[in-house]
Coordinates of C-alpha atoms in Angstrom, one line a residue:
Chain A
X1 CA 14.6 140.7 42.6
X2 CA 17.3 138.6 41.0
X3 CA 16.7 134.9 41.6
X4 CA 20.0 133.3 42.8
X5 CA 19.9 129.6 42.2
X6 CA 22.2 128.8 45.1
X7 CA 19.8 130.4 47.6
X8 CA 16.5 128.6 47.8
X9 CA 13.4 129.4 49.8
X10 CA 14.7 132.7 50.8
X11 CA 12.2 135.6 50.8
X12 CA 14.8 138.4 51.1
X13 CA 12.7 139.7 54.0
X14 CA 14.8 139.5 57.1
X15 CA 12.0 139.2 59.6
X16 CA 10.2 136.4 57.8
X17 CA 13.5 134.6 56.9
X18 CA 14.5 134.6 60.6
X19 CA 11.0 133.4 61.6
X20 CA 11.4 130.6 59.0
X21 CA 14.8 129.6 60.6
X22 CA 13.3 129.2 64.0
X23 CA 10.2 127.4 62.8
X24 CA 11.9 124.0 62.5
X25 CA 13.1 122.1 65.6
X26 CA 16.2 120.8 63.9
X27 CA 17.2 124.3 63.0
X28 CA 16.6 125.5 66.6
X29 CA 18.8 122.7 67.8
X30 CA 21.5 123.6 65.3
X31 CA 21.4 127.3 66.4
X32 CA 21.6 126.3 70.1
X33 CA 24.4 123.9 69.5
X34 CA 26.2 126.5 67.3
X35 CA 25.9 129.1 70.0
X36 CA 27.3 126.8 72.8
X37 CA 30.2 125.8 70.6
X38 CA 31.0 129.3 69.5
X39 CA 31.2 130.6 73.0
X40 CA 33.4 127.8 74.1
X41 CA 35.7 127.9 71.0
X42 CA 36.0 131.7 71.3
X43 CA 37.3 131.5 74.9
X44 CA 39.6 128.5 74.6
X45 CA 40.8 129.7 71.1
X46 CA 41.9 133.0 72.6
X47 CA 44.2 131.2 75.1
X48 CA 45.4 128.7 72.4
X49 CA 46.5 131.6 70.1
X50 CA 48.1 133.3 73.0
X51 CA 50.0 130.1 73.9
X52 CA 51.0 129.5 70.3
X53 CA 49.4 126.0 70.5
X54 CA 47.5 126.1 67.2
X55 CA 49.5 123.2 65.9
X56 CA 48.5 121.1 68.9
X57 CA 44.9 122.3 68.4
X58 CA 45.0 121.2 64.7
X59 CA 46.3 117.8 65.7
X60 CA 43.5 117.4 68.2
X61 CA 41.0 118.2 65.4
X62 CA 42.6 115.6 63.1
X63 CA 42.3 113.1 66.1
X64 CA 38.6 113.9 66.3
X65 CA 38.1 112.3 62.8
X66 CA 39.1 108.7 63.8
X67 CA 37.2 109.2 67.0
X68 CA 34.0 109.9 65.1
X69 CA 34.7 107.1 62.6
X70 CA 35.4 104.6 65.3
X71 CA 32.1 105.6 67.1
X72 CA 30.2 105.0 63.9
X73 CA 31.9 101.6 63.4
X74 CA 31.1 100.6 67.0
X75 CA 27.5 101.9 66.7
X76 CA 28.1 104.4 69.5
X77 CA 26.9 108.0 69.5
X78 CA 29.4 110.2 67.6
X79 CA 29.9 112.4 70.7
X80 CA 31.4 109.4 72.5
X81 CA 34.1 109.1 69.8
X82 CA 34.7 112.8 69.7
X83 CA 35.2 113.3 73.4
X84 CA 37.0 110.0 73.9
X85 CA 39.5 110.4 71.2
X86 CA 40.1 114.2 71.8
X87 CA 40.6 113.5 75.5
X88 CA 43.1 110.7 74.8
X89 CA 44.8 112.9 72.2
X90 CA 45.1 115.7 74.7
X91 CA 46.8 113.3 77.2
X92 CA 49.2 112.2 74.4
X93 CA 50.1 115.8 73.6
X94 CA 50.6 116.5 77.3
X95 CA 52.9 113.5 77.5
X96 CA 54.9 114.8 74.5
X97 CA 55.1 118.3 76.0
X98 CA 56.0 116.9 79.4
X99 CA 58.9 114.8 78.1
X100 CA 60.8 118.1 77.7
X101 CA 62.4 117.5 74.4
X102 CA 63.4 120.4 72.1
X103 CA 60.7 122.5 70.5
X104 CA 61.4 121.1 67.0
X105 CA 61.4 117.6 68.4
X106 CA 58.0 118.3 70.0
X107 CA 56.4 119.6 66.8
X108 CA 57.8 116.6 64.9
X109 CA 56.3 114.2 67.5
X110 CA 52.9 116.0 67.3
X111 CA 53.1 115.9 63.5
X112 CA 53.7 112.1 63.6
X113 CA 50.7 111.7 65.9
X114 CA 48.6 113.7 63.5
X115 CA 49.5 111.5 60.5
X116 CA 48.7 108.3 62.6
X117 CA 45.3 109.8 63.5
X118 CA 44.4 110.4 59.8
X119 CA 45.5 106.9 58.9
X120 CA 43.4 105.4 61.7
X121 CA 40.4 107.4 60.6
X122 CA 40.7 106.1 57.0
X123 CA 41.1 102.6 58.4
X124 CA 37.9 102.9 60.4
X125 CA 36.0 104.3 57.4
X126 CA 37.2 101.4 55.2
X127 CA 36.3 98.8 57.9
X128 CA 32.8 100.2 58.1
X129 CA 32.3 99.0 54.5
X130 CA 28.6 99.8 54.5
X131 CA 27.3 103.2 53.6
X132 CA 29.2 105.7 55.7
X133 CA 27.5 108.5 54.0
X134 CA 28.4 110.7 56.9
X135 CA 32.1 110.9 55.8
X136 CA 31.7 114.4 54.4
X137 CA 30.0 115.7 57.5
X138 CA 32.6 114.1 59.8
X139 CA 35.3 116.0 57.9
X140 CA 33.4 119.2 56.9
X141 CA 30.5 119.5 59.3
X142 CA 26.8 119.4 59.2
X143 CA 23.9 121.1 61.0
X144 CA 21.3 118.5 60.2
X145 CA 20.1 115.9 62.7
X146 CA 21.4 117.6 65.9
X147 CA 19.1 116.2 68.6
X148 CA 18.2 118.0 71.8
X149 CA 20.0 115.3 73.8
X150 CA 23.2 116.3 71.9
X151 CA 22.6 119.9 72.7
X152 CA 22.3 119.0 76.4
X153 CA 25.6 117.1 76.3
X154 CA 27.3 120.1 74.5
X155 CA 25.9 122.5 77.1
X156 CA 27.1 120.4 80.1
X157 CA 30.6 119.9 78.7
X158 CA 30.9 123.6 77.7
X159 CA 29.7 124.8 81.1
X160 CA 32.2 122.5 83.0
X161 CA 35.1 123.7 80.8
X162 CA 34.2 127.3 81.0
X163 CA 34.0 127.1 84.8
X164 CA 37.5 125.5 84.8
X165 CA 38.8 128.2 82.5
X166 CA 37.3 130.9 84.8
X167 CA 38.8 129.3 88.0
X168 CA 42.3 129.0 86.3
X169 CA 41.9 132.2 84.2
X170 CA 44.5 134.5 85.7
X171 CA 47.3 132.0 86.5
X172 CA 46.7 130.4 83.1
X173 CA 47.1 133.9 81.4
X174 CA 50.3 134.4 83.5
X175 CA 51.7 131.0 82.6
X176 CA 50.9 131.6 78.9
X177 CA 52.6 135.0 78.6
X178 CA 55.5 134.5 80.9
X179 CA 56.1 130.9 82.1
X180 CA 59.4 131.5 83.9
X181 CA 58.2 134.4 86.1
X182 CA 54.9 132.7 86.7
X183 CA 56.7 129.6 88.0
X184 CA 58.8 131.7 90.3
X185 CA 55.6 133.3 91.6
X186 CA 54.3 129.9 92.6
X187 CA 52.0 129.3 89.6
X188 CA 51.7 125.5 88.8
X189 CA 52.8 126.1 85.2
X190 CA 53.1 122.5 84.1
X191 CA 49.8 121.4 85.7
X192 CA 48.0 124.3 84.0
X193 CA 49.6 123.3 80.7
X194 CA 48.2 119.8 81.0
X195 CA 44.8 121.1 82.1
X196 CA 44.7 123.5 79.2
X197 CA 45.4 120.7 76.6
X198 CA 42.5 118.8 78.1
X199 CA 40.2 121.8 77.9
X200 CA 41.4 122.3 74.3
X201 CA 40.6 118.6 73.5
X202 CA 37.1 119.1 74.8
X203 CA 36.7 122.3 72.8
X204 CA 37.9 120.6 69.6
X205 CA 35.5 117.7 70.3
X206 CA 32.6 120.1 70.7
X207 CA 33.5 122.3 67.7
X208 CA 34.0 119.2 65.4
X209 CA 30.4 118.4 65.8
X210 CA 29.3 121.6 64.0
X211 CA 32.2 122.4 61.7
X212 CA 33.6 118.9 61.1
X213 CA 37.0 117.7 62.1
X214 CA 38.9 119.6 59.3
X215 CA 37.2 123.0 59.8
X216 CA 37.5 123.3 63.5
X217 CA 40.0 126.1 63.1
X218 CA 37.3 128.3 61.6
X219 CA 35.8 128.7 65.1
X220 CA 38.8 127.9 67.3
X221 CA 41.6 129.9 65.7
X222 CA 40.3 132.5 63.2
X223 CA 38.0 134.5 65.6
X224 CA 40.7 134.3 68.3
X225 CA 43.4 135.4 66.0
X226 CA 41.2 138.3 64.7
X227 CA 40.5 139.4 68.3
X228 CA 44.2 139.4 69.1
X229 CA 44.7 141.7 66.2
X230 CA 41.9 144.0 67.3
X231 CA 42.9 144.6 70.9
X232 CA 45.7 144.1 73.3
X233 CA 43.3 144.1 76.3
X234 CA 42.8 140.5 77.5
X235 CA 39.2 140.8 78.7
X236 CA 38.0 142.7 75.6
X237 CA 40.0 140.3 73.4
X238 CA 38.2 137.2 74.8
X239 CA 34.8 139.0 74.5
X240 CA 35.6 139.9 70.8
X241 CA 36.7 136.4 70.1
X242 CA 33.4 135.0 71.4
X243 CA 31.4 137.7 69.5
X244 CA 33.1 137.0 66.2
X245 CA 32.7 133.2 66.7
X246 CA 29.0 133.7 67.4
X247 CA 28.4 136.0 64.5
X248 CA 30.0 133.7 61.9
X249 CA 28.2 130.7 63.3
X250 CA 24.8 132.3 63.3
X251 CA 25.3 133.8 59.8
X252 CA 26.9 130.6 58.5
X253 CA 24.0 128.5 59.7
X254 CA 21.4 130.9 58.2
X255 CA 23.2 131.0 54.8
X256 CA 23.6 127.2 54.8
X257 CA 19.9 126.7 55.6
X258 CA 18.8 128.8 52.6
X259 CA 21.5 127.6 50.2
X260 CA 22.9 124.5 48.6
X261 CA 26.4 124.9 50.0
X262 CA 27.5 123.3 53.3
X263 CA 27.7 125.1 56.7
X264 CA 31.4 124.5 57.2
X265 CA 32.1 126.5 54.0
X266 CA 30.2 129.5 55.1
X267 CA 31.4 129.6 58.7
X268 CA 35.1 129.2 57.5
X269 CA 34.8 131.8 54.7
X270 CA 33.0 134.4 56.9
X271 CA 35.6 134.0 59.6
X272 CA 38.5 134.2 57.1
X273 CA 37.0 137.3 55.5
X274 CA 36.8 139.1 58.8
X275 CA 40.4 138.0 59.7
X276 CA 41.8 139.3 56.3
X277 CA 40.0 142.7 56.7
X278 CA 41.3 143.1 60.3
X279 CA 44.8 142.2 59.3
X280 CA 44.8 144.7 56.5
X281 CA 43.3 147.4 58.8
X282 CA 46.0 146.6 61.4
X283 CA 48.7 146.9 58.9
X284 CA 47.5 150.3 57.8
X285 CA 47.0 151.5 61.5
X286 CA 50.4 150.2 62.7
X287 CA 52.5 151.7 59.9
X288 CA 52.3 155.4 60.9
X289 CA 52.7 154.5 64.6
X290 CA 55.8 152.4 64.0
X291 CA 57.3 155.2 61.9
X292 CA 56.5 157.7 64.7
X293 CA 58.2 155.4 67.3
X294 CA 61.3 155.0 65.2
X295 CA 61.5 158.8 64.6
X296 CA 61.1 159.3 68.3
X297 CA 63.8 156.8 69.1
X298 CA 66.4 158.4 66.8
X299 CA 65.8 162.0 67.7
Chain B
X1 CA 76.2 143.0 110.3
X2 CA 73.6 141.1 112.2
X3 CA 71.6 138.2 110.8
X4 CA 68.5 140.3 111.0
X5 CA 69.8 143.0 108.6
X6 CA 70.9 140.5 105.9
X7 CA 68.7 140.2 102.8
X8 CA 70.6 137.2 101.6
X9 CA 73.3 135.1 103.4
X10 CA 75.2 132.2 102.0
X11 CA 77.3 130.1 104.3
X12 CA 79.9 127.7 102.9
X13 CA 77.3 126.9 100.2
X14 CA 77.9 124.6 97.2
X15 CA 75.7 123.6 94.2
X16 CA 76.1 120.5 92.1
X17 CA 74.3 120.1 88.8
X18 CA 74.4 116.9 86.8
X19 CA 77.4 115.6 88.8
X20 CA 79.4 118.8 88.2
X21 CA 80.2 121.2 91.1
X22 CA 79.2 124.7 89.9
X23 CA 80.6 126.5 92.8
X24 CA 81.5 125.6 96.4
X25 CA 82.6 127.3 99.7
X26 CA 80.6 130.3 98.8
X27 CA 80.0 132.6 101.8
X28 CA 78.5 136.0 101.1
X29 CA 76.0 138.5 102.5
X30 CA 73.7 141.0 100.8
X31 CA 72.5 143.6 103.3
X32 CA 69.0 145.2 103.1
X33 CA 68.8 148.1 100.8
X34 CA 72.1 147.3 99.1
X35 CA 72.8 147.2 95.3
X36 CA 75.0 144.2 94.6
X37 CA 76.1 143.0 91.1
X38 CA 76.8 139.4 90.5
X39 CA 79.6 139.2 87.9
X40 CA 81.7 136.6 86.3
X41 CA 82.4 134.8 83.0
X42 CA 79.8 132.7 81.2
X43 CA 79.1 129.4 82.9
X44 CA 80.5 130.5 86.3
X45 CA 77.1 129.9 87.9
X46 CA 75.6 133.4 88.2
X47 CA 72.1 132.4 87.3
X48 CA 72.6 129.3 89.5
X49 CA 73.3 131.6 92.5
X50 CA 70.0 133.5 91.8
X51 CA 68.1 130.2 91.6
X52 CA 69.6 129.1 94.9
X53 CA 68.3 132.3 96.5
X54 CA 64.8 131.6 95.1
X55 CA 65.0 128.1 96.5
X56 CA 64.6 126.6 93.0
X57 CA 67.9 124.6 93.4
X58 CA 68.9 122.6 96.4
X59 CA 72.3 123.2 97.9
X60 CA 74.8 120.3 98.0
X61 CA 76.4 121.8 101.1
X62 CA 76.2 124.8 103.4
X63 CA 73.1 127.0 103.8
X64 CA 71.4 130.0 102.4
X65 CA 68.9 132.2 104.2
X66 CA 66.8 134.8 102.5
X67 CA 65.2 137.7 104.5
X68 CA 65.8 135.6 107.7
X69 CA 64.1 132.5 106.4
X70 CA 65.3 129.4 104.5
X71 CA 65.4 129.9 100.7
X72 CA 62.1 129.3 99.0
X73 CA 59.9 130.5 101.9
X74 CA 60.1 134.2 101.2
X75 CA 58.9 134.2 97.6
X76 CA 56.2 136.8 98.4
X77 CA 58.9 139.3 99.4
X78 CA 61.1 138.7 96.4
X79 CA 60.8 140.3 93.0
X80 CA 62.4 138.2 90.3
X81 CA 63.3 139.0 86.7
X82 CA 64.6 135.8 85.0
X83 CA 67.1 135.8 82.2
X84 CA 65.2 136.0 78.9
X85 CA 64.9 137.0 75.4
X86 CA 62.5 139.7 74.4
X87 CA 58.8 139.1 74.1
X88 CA 57.9 137.9 70.6
X89 CA 56.8 140.8 68.3
X90 CA 53.4 139.0 67.9
X91 CA 52.6 139.2 71.6
X92 CA 49.7 141.5 71.6
X93 CA 49.2 142.0 75.3
X94 CA 49.6 145.5 76.9
X95 CA 52.6 146.1 79.1
X96 CA 50.2 147.3 81.8
X97 CA 48.6 143.8 81.9
X98 CA 52.1 142.2 82.2
X99 CA 52.9 144.5 85.2
X100 CA 49.5 143.7 86.8
X101 CA 50.3 139.9 86.6
X102 CA 53.2 140.6 89.0
X103 CA 50.6 141.6 91.5
X104 CA 47.8 139.1 91.1
X105 CA 49.0 136.6 88.5
X106 CA 49.3 133.7 90.9
X107 CA 45.7 134.2 92.3
X108 CA 43.0 131.9 91.0
X109 CA 39.9 133.2 89.3
X110 CA 39.5 136.0 86.8
X111 CA 39.8 139.8 87.4
X112 CA 36.4 141.4 88.1
X113 CA 36.4 145.1 87.1
X114 CA 34.7 147.5 89.5
X115 CA 35.8 145.9 92.8
X116 CA 37.5 148.3 95.2
X117 CA 40.5 146.0 95.6
X118 CA 40.8 146.0 91.8
X119 CA 40.9 149.8 91.7
X120 CA 43.6 149.8 94.4
X121 CA 45.7 147.3 92.4
X122 CA 45.3 149.4 89.2
X123 CA 46.5 152.4 91.2
X124 CA 49.6 150.5 92.4
X125 CA 50.3 149.3 88.9
X126 CA 50.1 153.0 87.6
X127 CA 52.4 154.1 90.4
X128 CA 55.1 151.5 89.7
X129 CA 54.9 152.2 85.9
X130 CA 55.4 155.8 86.7
X131 CA 58.4 154.9 89.0
X132 CA 60.3 153.1 86.1
X133 CA 59.3 155.8 83.6
X134 CA 57.2 153.6 81.4
X135 CA 54.0 155.5 81.5
X136 CA 54.3 156.7 77.9
X137 CA 54.1 153.2 76.4
X138 CA 52.5 151.0 79.0
X139 CA 49.3 150.7 77.0
X140 CA 51.0 149.5 73.8
X141 CA 51.3 145.7 73.0
X142 CA 54.5 144.6 74.8
X143 CA 55.8 142.7 71.7
X144 CA 56.0 146.0 69.8
X145 CA 58.2 147.8 72.4
X146 CA 62.0 148.1 72.3
X147 CA 64.2 145.9 74.5
X148 CA 64.8 148.7 76.9
X149 CA 61.1 149.6 77.2
X150 CA 60.3 145.9 77.8
X151 CA 63.0 145.7 80.4
X152 CA 61.6 148.7 82.3
X153 CA 58.1 147.2 82.3
X154 CA 59.5 143.8 83.6
X155 CA 61.3 145.6 86.4
X156 CA 58.0 147.3 87.2
X157 CA 56.4 143.9 87.3
X158 CA 59.1 142.6 89.7
X159 CA 58.6 145.7 91.9
X160 CA 54.9 145.9 92.0
X161 CA 54.5 143.9 95.2
X162 CA 57.0 146.1 97.1
X163 CA 59.5 143.3 97.5
X164 CA 62.4 143.6 100.0
X165 CA 64.7 141.8 97.6
X166 CA 65.0 142.2 93.8
X167 CA 66.7 139.5 91.8
X168 CA 67.6 140.7 88.2
X169 CA 69.2 138.1 86.0
X170 CA 71.0 139.8 83.1
X171 CA 68.5 142.7 82.8
X172 CA 71.1 144.6 80.7
X173 CA 71.6 141.9 78.2
X174 CA 70.6 142.8 74.6
X175 CA 70.3 146.5 75.5
X176 CA 72.3 149.2 73.8
X177 CA 74.9 151.1 75.9
X178 CA 72.8 154.2 76.7
X179 CA 69.9 151.9 77.8
X180 CA 72.2 149.8 79.9
X181 CA 73.4 152.8 81.8
X182 CA 69.8 154.2 82.1
X183 CA 68.4 150.9 83.5
X184 CA 71.4 150.6 85.9
X185 CA 70.7 154.2 87.1
X186 CA 67.0 153.3 87.5
X187 CA 67.8 150.2 89.5
X188 CA 70.1 152.3 91.8
X189 CA 67.4 154.9 92.2
X190 CA 64.8 152.3 93.1
X191 CA 67.2 150.6 95.5
X192 CA 67.7 153.9 97.4
X193 CA 64.1 155.2 97.2
X194 CA 62.3 152.0 98.0
X195 CA 65.0 150.5 100.3
X196 CA 65.1 147.3 98.2
X197 CA 68.1 145.0 98.2
X198 CA 69.1 144.3 94.6
X199 CA 71.2 141.4 93.2
X200 CA 71.8 142.1 89.6
X201 CA 73.5 139.6 87.3
X202 CA 75.6 141.1 84.6
X203 CA 78.4 140.0 82.5
X204 CA 79.7 143.4 81.5
X205 CA 80.9 145.4 84.5
X206 CA 81.5 148.8 82.9
X207 CA 78.0 150.1 82.4
X208 CA 77.0 149.5 86.0
X209 CA 80.2 150.2 87.8
X210 CA 79.2 153.7 88.9
X211 CA 76.0 152.6 90.5
X212 CA 77.0 149.6 92.7
X213 CA 77.5 149.2 96.4
X214 CA 79.3 145.9 96.2
X215 CA 80.1 143.1 93.8
X216 CA 80.1 139.4 94.0
X217 CA 82.5 137.8 91.6
X218 CA 82.1 134.2 90.5
X219 CA 84.8 132.4 88.6
X220 CA 86.6 129.0 88.8
X221 CA 84.0 127.6 91.1
X222 CA 84.6 130.2 93.8
X223 CA 83.2 133.6 94.8
X224 CA 84.8 136.8 96.0
X225 CA 82.7 139.7 97.4
X226 CA 83.6 143.2 98.4
X227 CA 83.4 146.8 97.4
X228 CA 83.9 147.3 93.6
X229 CA 87.4 148.9 94.0
X230 CA 88.5 145.9 96.2
X231 CA 87.3 143.2 93.9
X232 CA 87.8 144.9 90.6
X233 CA 91.5 145.1 90.9
X234 CA 94.1 143.7 88.5
X235 CA 95.2 141.0 90.9
X236 CA 91.8 139.7 92.0
X237 CA 90.3 139.7 88.4
X238 CA 93.4 138.2 86.8
X239 CA 93.2 135.3 89.4
X240 CA 89.4 134.8 88.9
X241 CA 89.4 135.0 85.1
X242 CA 92.6 133.1 84.8
X243 CA 93.7 135.7 82.2
X244 CA 95.6 138.9 82.5
X245 CA 93.2 141.8 83.3
X246 CA 94.2 145.4 83.9
X247 CA 92.1 147.7 86.0
X248 CA 92.6 151.4 85.4
X249 CA 91.2 154.3 87.5
X250 CA 89.9 157.1 85.4
X251 CA 90.6 160.7 86.5
X252 CA 87.0 161.0 87.9
X253 CA 87.5 158.0 90.1
X254 CA 85.6 155.4 88.1
X255 CA 87.2 152.0 87.4
X256 CA 87.8 150.9 83.8
X257 CA 88.4 147.3 83.2
X258 CA 90.6 146.4 80.2
X259 CA 91.2 143.0 78.7
X260 CA 88.1 141.3 80.1
X261 CA 87.8 138.2 78.0
X262 CA 84.2 138.6 76.8
X263 CA 83.8 142.3 76.6
X264 CA 87.0 143.8 75.2
X265 CA 85.8 147.4 74.9
X266 CA 86.2 150.4 77.1
X267 CA 83.3 152.8 77.4
X268 CA 83.8 154.5 80.7
X269 CA 83.0 158.0 79.4
X270 CA 79.5 157.2 78.4
X271 CA 78.0 156.9 81.8
X272 CA 76.8 159.7 84.1
X273 CA 77.1 159.4 87.8
X274 CA 74.2 157.6 89.6

């Protein structure tokens, strides 16, 4: 067997390697946290991609960084910073969207907010002065040191948000694909828009705690975008989005455990790899069909 | 015509938006099961009229009743197709699901497969897709369909709850001529078959002329209604548009409008009888 220096302690025997993964409490916590986060990110990400709100989602993830830095500075649990700042960020984004300016004006305002968030994060890190050795993990994620209390908080927040998404599911879907018709049918489109931003903020806050603030998209966007490419059925799409998010999280955590590279890198690269393969496959599948349609239309 | 038989009745109605009177002294009636086109130049307030029927805009004067109730209280019995551009090519949602939303989209919760009510709904969705002739492509992502195909699915969505009144805002916009005529023929067939009153906003009269029962013409802040041959006459149209318009009668009895400011082409021979 070729010894790969980047993989350490791996026996290349699947059963014993998996047993080894589950033999440490910190690893069990990481797998539990990763599972909760993947399910939540898979569901909310699917709606975010459908609503074309990935820029808002990215801004929320950048806002998560000063949140975590401020919590470190104040000596509070990181989760307080993540949930607090992402919640406030979602309210700010809802305010921007609610002010009904043009779409370009809206994205400019969101972009400005994003720059401010990064600057604040840098300020808090500088103010901390002492050893903020967690900067890397704030930005790019870690699976070390997740406590079972943290897992409980993640689980409660995820459960509450998923219940909300289930209750609002169909009208939210309607408002996302066809806001004008939904409004005429009596769907509270604006309220759902605000509510969804809040749910998105909570999802980003959860995901940041595994992938780090800058790699949130690996779980929130890439699996969902892949699922949208794979199927046009809403129910199946959400299931696939969750399945892909779970697969890359579990595999990423396992690879990170046995290797010297960080978990964020693996989760992101795996998700990206699947996305590229699916895009290529979709391109090949759609070409003959599009040609057939065109031929049918002209005949 | 009794009040009971009217699908829509405006009485001396006026709408003001941002301090500007869009139209005033509008009195008109759309009877049940009637196909009425709302015509007029850009900015005449055609979409505003539809929104007033939906109860989305308050009247500055007069009244409007819809299916015997005040506007806004009959939304369950109205199918509405707003003015729109096409779905983005990246919208990877099946046409079938878009139609289904017309049935249950406003209901809280998530669809649960396997329920008997769900099966009944799916059956109704299939039926209405069949009715508009969209069965061949209802399973495709809607963003990848042509404008005409998308429009048929959206009409199916508006029809799926068996409305008594169908409001279609520029459904022919952005369609090529054969598709405009085909969709107009479809609307006419549905109007007769399902006994639905239809108000269809259009800005080119020619493709739909052969299918209409009556027209409402909006221009210069006023409205005129009547049978197509009464309203679409040289005198009435010239007055409404404030420009010389000539209306010719083709040998087969159809009306051809020449010199309409926005659509200066004649294509009366393309359309079959409805």
